[in-house]
């Protein structure tokens, strides 16, 4: 074997996947990668629990004479402190357990708040539209997002279907933002990665607001129809 072949073999053995040490230093740790996926999953489940806990009082609010927008705003205001608390706890998990620098905690908290807001709005829409079935929809969507987000396995390993649907799922962008923050890559590339993911989460917040508003309006109209039919039935029974 020639000296050149020995040199090539040595290079392959010391760097089997062509991995540059500078690039390796820019990747988040294993703990941070797990935290970047576990935190959105926890926030999604927390939002589901919050909406289910508020379901009874939400029904009373929906039965009021206020406008649809006012009813939705009341529900969101009542749940805001829980969303904020969950986001703070999520930030602590990322930095304390994931080992991410605390200097980046404001960015982590911002991402957590955005994703928690998206999850809460979507669950309001699910429950208002479909009732108990909305819980099943949430669980199925959670499993799909957890896989497609690529928090543990790279998306290109998951296959084309997951790669295609990943961009339209909010958890994907939360995971991307948290991993970019955990990597601690400065400069234009790091800023662009976080900024792009945050912009998508803001878009999902707006879409979630629209979905929640339409769902609340549909639920209130359904409740009004039920009351009218009940009154008609009473009137018919008394005639």
Short mmCIF file of N, CA and C in Angstrom, two decimals, residues 47-149:
data_model
loop_
_atom_site.label_atom_id
_atom_site.label_comp_id
_atom_site.label_asym_id
_atom_site.label_seq_id
_atom_site.Cartn_x
_atom_site.Cartn_y
_atom_site.Cartn_z
N UNK A 47 -50.83 22.56 27.17
CA UNK A 47 -51.90 23.34 26.57
C UNK A 47 -53.20 22.54 26.49
N UNK A 48 -53.07 21.25 26.16
CA UNK A 48 -54.26 20.40 26.12
C UNK A 48 -54.90 20.30 27.49
N UNK A 49 -54.09 20.07 28.53
CA UNK A 49 -54.62 19.98 29.89
C UNK A 49 -55.27 21.30 30.31
N UNK A 50 -54.66 22.41 29.94
CA UNK A 50 -55.21 23.73 30.29
C UNK A 50 -56.58 23.93 29.66
N UNK A 51 -56.70 23.65 28.38
CA UNK A 51 -57.97 23.86 27.69
C UNK A 51 -59.05 22.94 28.24
N UNK A 52 -58.70 21.70 28.54
CA UNK A 52 -59.70 20.77 29.10
C UNK A 52 -60.13 21.22 30.50
N UNK A 53 -59.19 21.77 31.27
CA UNK A 53 -59.53 22.26 32.62
C UNK A 53 -60.44 23.47 32.56
N UNK A 54 -60.29 24.28 31.52
CA UNK A 54 -61.10 25.49 31.39
C UNK A 54 -62.40 25.25 30.62
N UNK A 55 -62.64 24.02 30.20
CA UNK A 55 -63.77 23.75 29.33
C UNK A 55 -65.10 24.14 29.96
N UNK A 56 -65.28 23.84 31.26
CA UNK A 56 -66.57 24.13 31.91
C UNK A 56 -66.81 25.63 32.01
N UNK A 57 -65.79 26.37 32.49
CA UNK A 57 -65.96 27.82 32.58
C UNK A 57 -66.04 28.44 31.20
N UNK A 58 -65.34 27.85 30.22
CA UNK A 58 -65.40 28.37 28.86
C UNK A 58 -66.80 28.26 28.29
N UNK A 59 -67.52 27.22 28.67
CA UNK A 59 -68.90 27.05 28.18
C UNK A 59 -69.79 28.15 28.75
N UNK A 60 -69.57 28.52 30.03
CA UNK A 60 -70.36 29.60 30.61
C UNK A 60 -70.02 30.94 29.94
N UNK A 61 -68.74 31.15 29.66
CA UNK A 61 -68.35 32.39 29.00
C UNK A 61 -68.95 32.45 27.60
N UNK A 62 -68.93 31.32 26.89
CA UNK A 62 -69.46 31.28 25.54
C UNK A 62 -70.96 31.54 25.50
N UNK A 63 -71.65 31.24 26.61
CA UNK A 63 -73.10 31.45 26.67
C UNK A 63 -73.47 32.90 26.98
N UNK A 64 -72.48 33.76 27.22
CA UNK A 64 -72.77 35.15 27.55
C UNK A 64 -73.21 35.91 26.31
N UNK A 65 -73.61 37.16 26.53
CA UNK A 65 -74.08 38.00 25.42
C UNK A 65 -72.96 38.78 24.76
N UNK A 66 -71.72 38.54 25.16
CA UNK A 66 -70.58 39.25 24.58
C UNK A 66 -70.35 38.81 23.14
N UNK A 67 -69.59 39.62 22.41
CA UNK A 67 -69.25 39.28 21.03
C UNK A 67 -68.30 38.09 21.00
N UNK A 68 -68.18 37.48 19.83
CA UNK A 68 -67.30 36.31 19.69
C UNK A 68 -65.85 36.68 20.02
N UNK A 69 -65.40 37.83 19.55
CA UNK A 69 -64.04 38.26 19.82
C UNK A 69 -63.81 38.49 21.30
N UNK A 70 -64.81 39.08 21.97
CA UNK A 70 -64.68 39.33 23.41
C UNK A 70 -64.65 38.03 24.20
N UNK A 71 -65.43 37.05 23.78
CA UNK A 71 -65.44 35.75 24.45
C UNK A 71 -64.08 35.08 24.31
N UNK A 72 -63.52 35.10 23.10
CA UNK A 72 -62.20 34.50 22.89
C UNK A 72 -61.13 35.23 23.71
N UNK A 73 -61.20 36.55 23.73
CA UNK A 73 -60.22 37.32 24.50
C UNK A 73 -60.29 36.99 25.98
N UNK A 74 -61.50 36.81 26.51
CA UNK A 74 -61.66 36.45 27.92
C UNK A 74 -61.02 35.10 28.22
N UNK A 75 -61.24 34.14 27.33
CA UNK A 75 -60.64 32.82 27.52
C UNK A 75 -59.12 32.90 27.51
N UNK A 76 -58.57 33.68 26.58
CA UNK A 76 -57.12 33.79 26.47
C UNK A 76 -56.52 34.51 27.67
N UNK A 77 -57.20 35.53 28.16
CA UNK A 77 -56.70 36.26 29.33
C UNK A 77 -56.69 35.35 30.56
N UNK A 78 -57.72 34.53 30.71
CA UNK A 78 -57.79 33.64 31.86
C UNK A 78 -56.71 32.55 31.82
N UNK A 79 -56.28 32.20 30.63
CA UNK A 79 -55.27 31.14 30.51
C UNK A 79 -53.86 31.69 30.37
N UNK A 80 -53.70 33.01 30.27
CA UNK A 80 -52.38 33.60 29.97
C UNK A 80 -51.35 33.28 31.05
N UNK A 81 -51.75 33.34 32.33
CA UNK A 81 -50.77 33.13 33.39
C UNK A 81 -50.27 31.69 33.41
N UNK A 82 -51.13 30.75 33.05
CA UNK A 82 -50.71 29.35 33.00
C UNK A 82 -49.74 29.15 31.84
N UNK A 83 -50.05 29.76 30.70
CA UNK A 83 -49.15 29.67 29.54
C UNK A 83 -47.79 30.25 29.88
N UNK A 84 -47.78 31.39 30.57
CA UNK A 84 -46.52 32.03 30.95
C UNK A 84 -45.73 31.15 31.92
N UNK A 85 -46.42 30.56 32.90
CA UNK A 85 -45.75 29.70 33.88
C UNK A 85 -45.15 28.48 33.20
N UNK A 86 -45.91 27.84 32.30
CA UNK A 86 -45.40 26.68 31.58
C UNK A 86 -44.17 27.05 30.75
N UNK A 87 -44.18 28.24 30.15
CA UNK A 87 -43.05 28.67 29.32
C UNK A 87 -41.81 28.92 30.16
N UNK A 88 -41.99 29.48 31.35
CA UNK A 88 -40.85 29.70 32.25
C UNK A 88 -40.26 28.36 32.67
N UNK A 89 -41.10 27.41 33.03
CA UNK A 89 -40.61 26.09 33.42
C UNK A 89 -39.90 25.41 32.25
N UNK A 90 -40.43 25.58 31.05
CA UNK A 90 -39.78 25.01 29.87
C UNK A 90 -38.40 25.61 29.66
N UNK A 91 -38.28 26.91 29.88
CA UNK A 91 -36.99 27.58 29.74
C UNK A 91 -35.98 27.04 30.75
N UNK A 92 -36.44 26.83 31.98
CA UNK A 92 -35.56 26.27 33.01
C UNK A 92 -35.08 24.88 32.60
N UNK A 93 -35.97 24.06 32.05
CA UNK A 93 -35.58 22.71 31.62
C UNK A 93 -34.50 22.78 30.55
N UNK A 94 -34.68 23.64 29.56
CA UNK A 94 -33.71 23.73 28.47
C UNK A 94 -32.33 24.11 28.99
N UNK A 95 -32.28 25.06 29.91
CA UNK A 95 -30.98 25.57 30.35
C UNK A 95 -30.38 24.77 31.51
N UNK A 96 -31.22 24.30 32.42
CA UNK A 96 -30.70 23.55 33.56
C UNK A 96 -30.40 22.11 33.21
N UNK A 97 -31.30 21.46 32.47
CA UNK A 97 -31.11 20.05 32.12
C UNK A 97 -30.39 19.90 30.78
N UNK A 98 -30.74 20.77 29.82
CA UNK A 98 -30.10 20.70 28.52
C UNK A 98 -28.71 21.26 28.49
N UNK A 99 -28.31 21.97 29.55
CA UNK A 99 -26.96 22.50 29.62
C UNK A 99 -26.69 23.67 28.70
N UNK A 100 -27.74 24.38 28.28
CA UNK A 100 -27.59 25.54 27.40
C UNK A 100 -27.23 26.76 28.24
N UNK A 101 -26.41 27.63 27.70
CA UNK A 101 -25.99 28.83 28.43
C UNK A 101 -27.18 29.68 28.84
N UNK A 102 -27.18 30.13 30.09
CA UNK A 102 -28.28 30.95 30.59
C UNK A 102 -28.34 32.31 29.91
N UNK A 103 -27.28 32.70 29.26
CA UNK A 103 -27.28 33.98 28.54
C UNK A 103 -28.31 33.99 27.42
N UNK A 104 -28.65 32.81 26.92
CA UNK A 104 -29.63 32.70 25.84
C UNK A 104 -31.05 32.48 26.34
N UNK A 105 -31.26 32.56 27.66
CA UNK A 105 -32.58 32.26 28.23
C UNK A 105 -33.69 33.19 27.72
N UNK A 106 -33.44 34.50 27.48
CA UNK A 106 -34.52 35.33 26.93
C UNK A 106 -35.03 34.82 25.58
N UNK A 107 -34.11 34.38 24.73
CA UNK A 107 -34.52 33.84 23.43
C UNK A 107 -35.31 32.55 23.61
N UNK A 108 -34.85 31.68 24.51
CA UNK A 108 -35.57 30.44 24.78
C UNK A 108 -36.97 30.70 25.30
N UNK A 109 -37.08 31.66 26.22
CA UNK A 109 -38.39 32.00 26.77
C UNK A 109 -39.32 32.54 25.68
N UNK A 110 -38.79 33.35 24.79
CA UNK A 110 -39.61 33.87 23.70
C UNK A 110 -40.15 32.76 22.81
N UNK A 111 -39.29 31.80 22.47
CA UNK A 111 -39.74 30.68 21.64
C UNK A 111 -40.77 29.84 22.39
N UNK A 112 -40.53 29.60 23.67
CA UNK A 112 -41.47 28.81 24.47
C UNK A 112 -42.84 29.49 24.55
N UNK A 113 -42.84 30.80 24.76
CA UNK A 113 -44.10 31.54 24.83
C UNK A 113 -44.86 31.46 23.50
N UNK A 114 -44.15 31.62 22.40
CA UNK A 114 -44.80 31.55 21.10
C UNK A 114 -45.41 30.18 20.85
N UNK A 115 -44.63 29.13 21.11
CA UNK A 115 -45.16 27.79 20.85
C UNK A 115 -46.28 27.44 21.81
N UNK A 116 -46.16 27.83 23.08
CA UNK A 116 -47.25 27.57 24.03
C UNK A 116 -48.51 28.30 23.61
N UNK A 117 -48.35 29.51 23.07
CA UNK A 117 -49.51 30.24 22.57
C UNK A 117 -50.15 29.54 21.39
N UNK A 118 -49.32 29.07 20.46
CA UNK A 118 -49.85 28.32 19.31
C UNK A 118 -50.61 27.09 19.78
N UNK A 119 -50.01 26.34 20.69
CA UNK A 119 -50.63 25.10 21.17
C UNK A 119 -51.96 25.39 21.86
N UNK A 120 -52.01 26.45 22.67
CA UNK A 120 -53.25 26.79 23.38
C UNK A 120 -54.34 27.19 22.40
N UNK A 121 -54.01 28.01 21.42
CA UNK A 121 -55.00 28.44 20.43
C UNK A 121 -55.53 27.26 19.62
N UNK A 122 -54.63 26.37 19.21
CA UNK A 122 -55.07 25.22 18.43
C UNK A 122 -55.95 24.29 19.25
N UNK A 123 -55.63 24.11 20.53
CA UNK A 123 -56.46 23.25 21.36
C UNK A 123 -57.82 23.87 21.64
N UNK A 124 -57.87 25.19 21.77
CA UNK A 124 -59.16 25.86 21.88
C UNK A 124 -60.01 25.57 20.65
N UNK A 125 -59.37 25.64 19.48
CA UNK A 125 -60.10 25.36 18.24
C UNK A 125 -60.53 23.91 18.16
N UNK A 126 -59.64 22.98 18.52
CA UNK A 126 -59.98 21.55 18.46
C UNK A 126 -61.19 21.23 19.35
N UNK A 127 -61.13 21.72 20.59
CA UNK A 127 -62.19 21.39 21.55
C UNK A 127 -63.49 22.08 21.18
N UNK A 128 -63.40 23.35 20.71
CA UNK A 128 -64.62 24.07 20.33
C UNK A 128 -65.27 23.44 19.11
N UNK A 129 -64.49 22.98 18.18
CA UNK A 129 -65.04 22.37 16.97
C UNK A 129 -65.56 20.96 17.21
N UNK A 130 -64.75 20.13 17.86
CA UNK A 130 -65.03 18.69 17.89
C UNK A 130 -65.29 18.13 19.28
N UNK A 131 -65.21 18.92 20.32
CA UNK A 131 -65.47 18.42 21.65
C UNK A 131 -64.47 17.35 22.06
N UNK A 132 -64.91 16.24 22.65
CA UNK A 132 -63.99 15.18 23.08
C UNK A 132 -63.14 14.62 21.95
N UNK A 133 -63.65 14.64 20.73
CA UNK A 133 -62.88 14.14 19.59
C UNK A 133 -61.63 15.01 19.39
N UNK A 134 -61.73 16.29 19.78
CA UNK A 134 -60.59 17.18 19.64
C UNK A 134 -59.38 16.72 20.43
N UNK A 135 -59.62 16.04 21.56
CA UNK A 135 -58.51 15.49 22.35
C UNK A 135 -57.77 14.41 21.57
N UNK A 136 -58.53 13.54 20.90
CA UNK A 136 -57.90 12.50 20.08
C UNK A 136 -57.11 13.11 18.92
N UNK A 137 -57.68 14.15 18.32
CA UNK A 137 -56.97 14.84 17.23
C UNK A 137 -55.66 15.40 17.74
N UNK A 138 -55.67 15.97 18.94
CA UNK A 138 -54.46 16.55 19.53
C UNK A 138 -53.38 15.50 19.75
N UNK A 139 -53.78 14.34 20.28
CA UNK A 139 -52.81 13.27 20.57
C UNK A 139 -52.19 12.75 19.28
N UNK A 140 -53.01 12.55 18.25
CA UNK A 140 -52.49 12.07 16.97
C UNK A 140 -51.53 13.09 16.37
N UNK A 141 -51.91 14.36 16.43
CA UNK A 141 -51.07 15.42 15.88
C UNK A 141 -49.77 15.55 16.66
N UNK A 142 -49.83 15.31 17.96
CA UNK A 142 -48.61 15.35 18.78
C UNK A 142 -47.62 14.28 18.32
N UNK A 143 -48.10 13.06 18.13
CA UNK A 143 -47.22 11.99 17.69
C UNK A 143 -46.60 12.29 16.33
N UNK A 144 -47.41 12.82 15.43
CA UNK A 144 -46.92 13.16 14.10
C UNK A 144 -45.85 14.24 14.17
N UNK A 145 -46.10 15.26 14.98
CA UNK A 145 -45.14 16.35 15.11
C UNK A 145 -43.84 15.90 15.77
N UNK A 146 -43.96 15.07 16.79
CA UNK A 146 -42.77 14.62 17.52
C UNK A 146 -41.81 13.86 16.61
N UNK A 147 -42.36 13.11 15.66
CA UNK A 147 -41.52 12.38 14.72
C UNK A 147 -40.99 13.31 13.63
N UNK A 148 -41.89 14.09 13.04
CA UNK A 148 -41.52 14.92 11.89
C UNK A 148 -40.60 16.07 12.25
N UNK A 149 -40.61 16.50 13.52
CA UNK A 149 -39.80 17.65 13.92
C UNK A 149 -38.31 17.39 13.80
#
